[in-house]
mmCIF file of C-alpha atoms in Angstrom:
data_model
loop_
_atom_site.group_PDB
_atom_site.id
_atom_site.type_symbol
_atom_site.label_atom_id
_atom_site.label_comp_id
_atom_site.label_asym_id
_atom_site.label_seq_id
_atom_site.Cartn_x
_atom_site.Cartn_y
_atom_site.Cartn_z
ATOM 1 C CA UNK A 1 0.000 0.000 0.000
ATOM 2 C CA UNK A 2 2.820 2.424 0.661
ATOM 3 C CA UNK A 3 4.181 1.911 -2.863
ATOM 4 C CA UNK A 4 0.911 3.024 -4.448
ATOM 5 C CA UNK A 5 0.784 6.031 -2.110
ATOM 6 C CA UNK A 6 4.316 7.007 -3.173
ATOM 7 C CA UNK A 7 3.348 6.751 -6.833
ATOM 8 C CA UNK A 8 0.241 8.886 -6.293
ATOM 9 C CA UNK A 9 2.155 11.616 -4.457
ATOM 10 C CA UNK A 10 4.907 11.626 -7.099
ATOM 11 C CA UNK A 11 2.300 11.965 -9.840
ATOM 12 C CA UNK A 12 0.574 14.805 -7.987
ATOM 13 C CA UNK A 13 3.925 16.559 -7.464
ATOM 14 C CA UNK A 14 4.714 16.188 -11.180
ATOM 15 C CA UNK A 15 1.296 17.606 -12.103
ATOM 16 C CA UNK A 16 1.818 20.573 -9.783
ATOM 17 C CA UNK A 17 5.264 21.217 -11.279
ATOM 18 C CA UNK A 18 3.852 21.056 -14.820
ATOM 19 C CA UNK A 19 1.035 23.445 -13.891
ATOM 20 C CA UNK A 20 3.575 25.780 -12.307
ATOM 21 C CA UNK A 21 5.644 25.821 -15.504
ATOM 22 C CA UNK A 22 2.534 26.528 -17.583
ATOM 23 C CA UNK A 23 1.609 29.394 -15.234
ATOM 24 C CA UNK A 24 5.137 30.842 -15.507
ATOM 25 C CA UNK A 25 5.013 30.562 -19.307
ATOM 26 C CA UNK A 26 1.673 32.385 -19.336
ATOM 27 C CA UNK A 27 3.037 35.163 -17.123
ATOM 28 C CA UNK A 28 6.182 35.508 -19.258
ATOM 29 C CA UNK A 29 4.164 35.781 -22.470
ATOM 30 C CA UNK A 30 1.945 38.441 -20.922
ATOM 31 C CA UNK A 31 4.965 40.532 -19.930
ATOM 32 C CA UNK A 32 6.100 40.753 -23.563
ATOM 33 C CA UNK A 33 2.794 42.031 -24.933
ATOM 34 C CA UNK A 34 1.966 45.733 -24.991
ATOM 35 C CA UNK A 35 -1.022 46.167 -22.712
ATOM 36 C CA UNK A 36 -1.770 49.861 -22.858
ATOM 37 C CA UNK A 37 -3.614 51.475 -25.778
ATOM 38 C CA UNK A 38 -1.568 54.636 -25.354
ATOM 39 C CA UNK A 39 1.623 52.634 -25.889
ATOM 40 C CA UNK A 40 0.172 51.050 -29.026
ATOM 41 C CA UNK A 41 -0.813 54.447 -30.397
ATOM 42 C CA UNK A 42 2.655 55.806 -29.587
ATOM 43 C CA UNK A 43 4.284 52.925 -31.483
ATOM 44 C CA UNK A 44 2.062 53.577 -34.530
ATOM 45 C CA UNK A 45 2.875 57.302 -34.451
ATOM 46 C CA UNK A 46 6.601 56.606 -34.163
ATOM 47 C CA UNK A 47 6.457 54.133 -37.065
ATOM 48 C CA UNK A 48 4.616 56.668 -39.236
ATOM 49 C CA UNK A 49 7.082 59.423 -38.325
ATOM 50 C CA UNK A 50 10.004 57.136 -39.089
ATOM 51 C CA UNK A 51 8.535 56.202 -42.473
ATOM 52 C CA UNK A 52 7.868 59.865 -43.363
ATOM 53 C CA UNK A 53 11.360 60.898 -42.259
ATOM 54 C CA UNK A 54 12.944 58.150 -44.342
ATOM 55 C CA UNK A 55 10.886 59.135 -47.376
ATOM 56 C CA UNK A 56 11.879 62.804 -47.090
ATOM 57 C CA UNK A 57 15.517 61.832 -46.576
ATOM 58 C CA UNK A 58 15.420 59.735 -49.754
ATOM 59 C CA UNK A 59 13.836 62.643 -51.649
ATOM 60 C CA UNK A 60 16.500 65.025 -50.374
ATOM 61 C CA UNK A 61 19.287 62.641 -51.385
ATOM 62 C CA UNK A 62 17.851 62.393 -54.896
ATOM 63 C CA UNK A 63 17.706 66.201 -55.202
ATOM 64 C CA UNK A 64 21.301 66.507 -53.956
ATOM 65 C CA UNK A 65 22.472 63.846 -56.403
ATOM 66 C CA UNK A 66 20.694 65.586 -59.271
ATOM 67 C CA UNK A 67 22.219 68.980 -58.487
ATOM 68 C CA UNK A 68 25.671 67.429 -57.940
ATOM 69 C CA UNK A 69 25.495 66.045 -61.493
ATOM 70 C CA UNK A 70 24.624 69.459 -62.920
ATOM 71 C CA UNK A 71 20.889 68.894 -63.198
ATOM 72 C CA UNK A 72 17.836 70.736 -62.049
ATOM 73 C CA UNK A 73 14.733 69.289 -60.409
ATOM 74 C CA UNK A 74 11.546 69.726 -62.416
ATOM 75 C CA UNK A 75 8.218 69.081 -60.755
ATOM 76 C CA UNK A 76 5.834 67.071 -62.888
ATOM 77 C CA UNK A 77 2.258 66.316 -61.813
ATOM 78 C CA UNK A 78 2.967 63.824 -59.024
ATOM 79 C CA UNK A 79 6.681 63.154 -59.437
ATOM 80 C CA UNK A 80 9.900 65.086 -59.463
ATOM 81 C CA UNK A 81 12.284 64.629 -62.362
ATOM 82 C CA UNK A 82 15.922 65.532 -62.780
ATOM 83 C CA UNK A 83 16.546 67.473 -65.966
ATOM 84 C CA UNK A 84 20.180 67.630 -66.976
ATOM 85 C CA UNK A 85 21.311 70.942 -68.477
#
């Protein structure tokens, strides 16, 4: 009878340990997620600002390259073109 009691307590201890690991995994995954809406909005704003800044930087580099090669920027309807003199 004591052998079966040992097996039962070992199984219960193993179940408790497994549940504890699952609980820790759940807590760890929750810590990674962004919980606050204000933080999510801030991330979106920063991404948009970064994209816009990169776009304007690219545009500026193209204008500088055009003028360095002796050209002049000509604005078309929706695009800018480099016209070499």
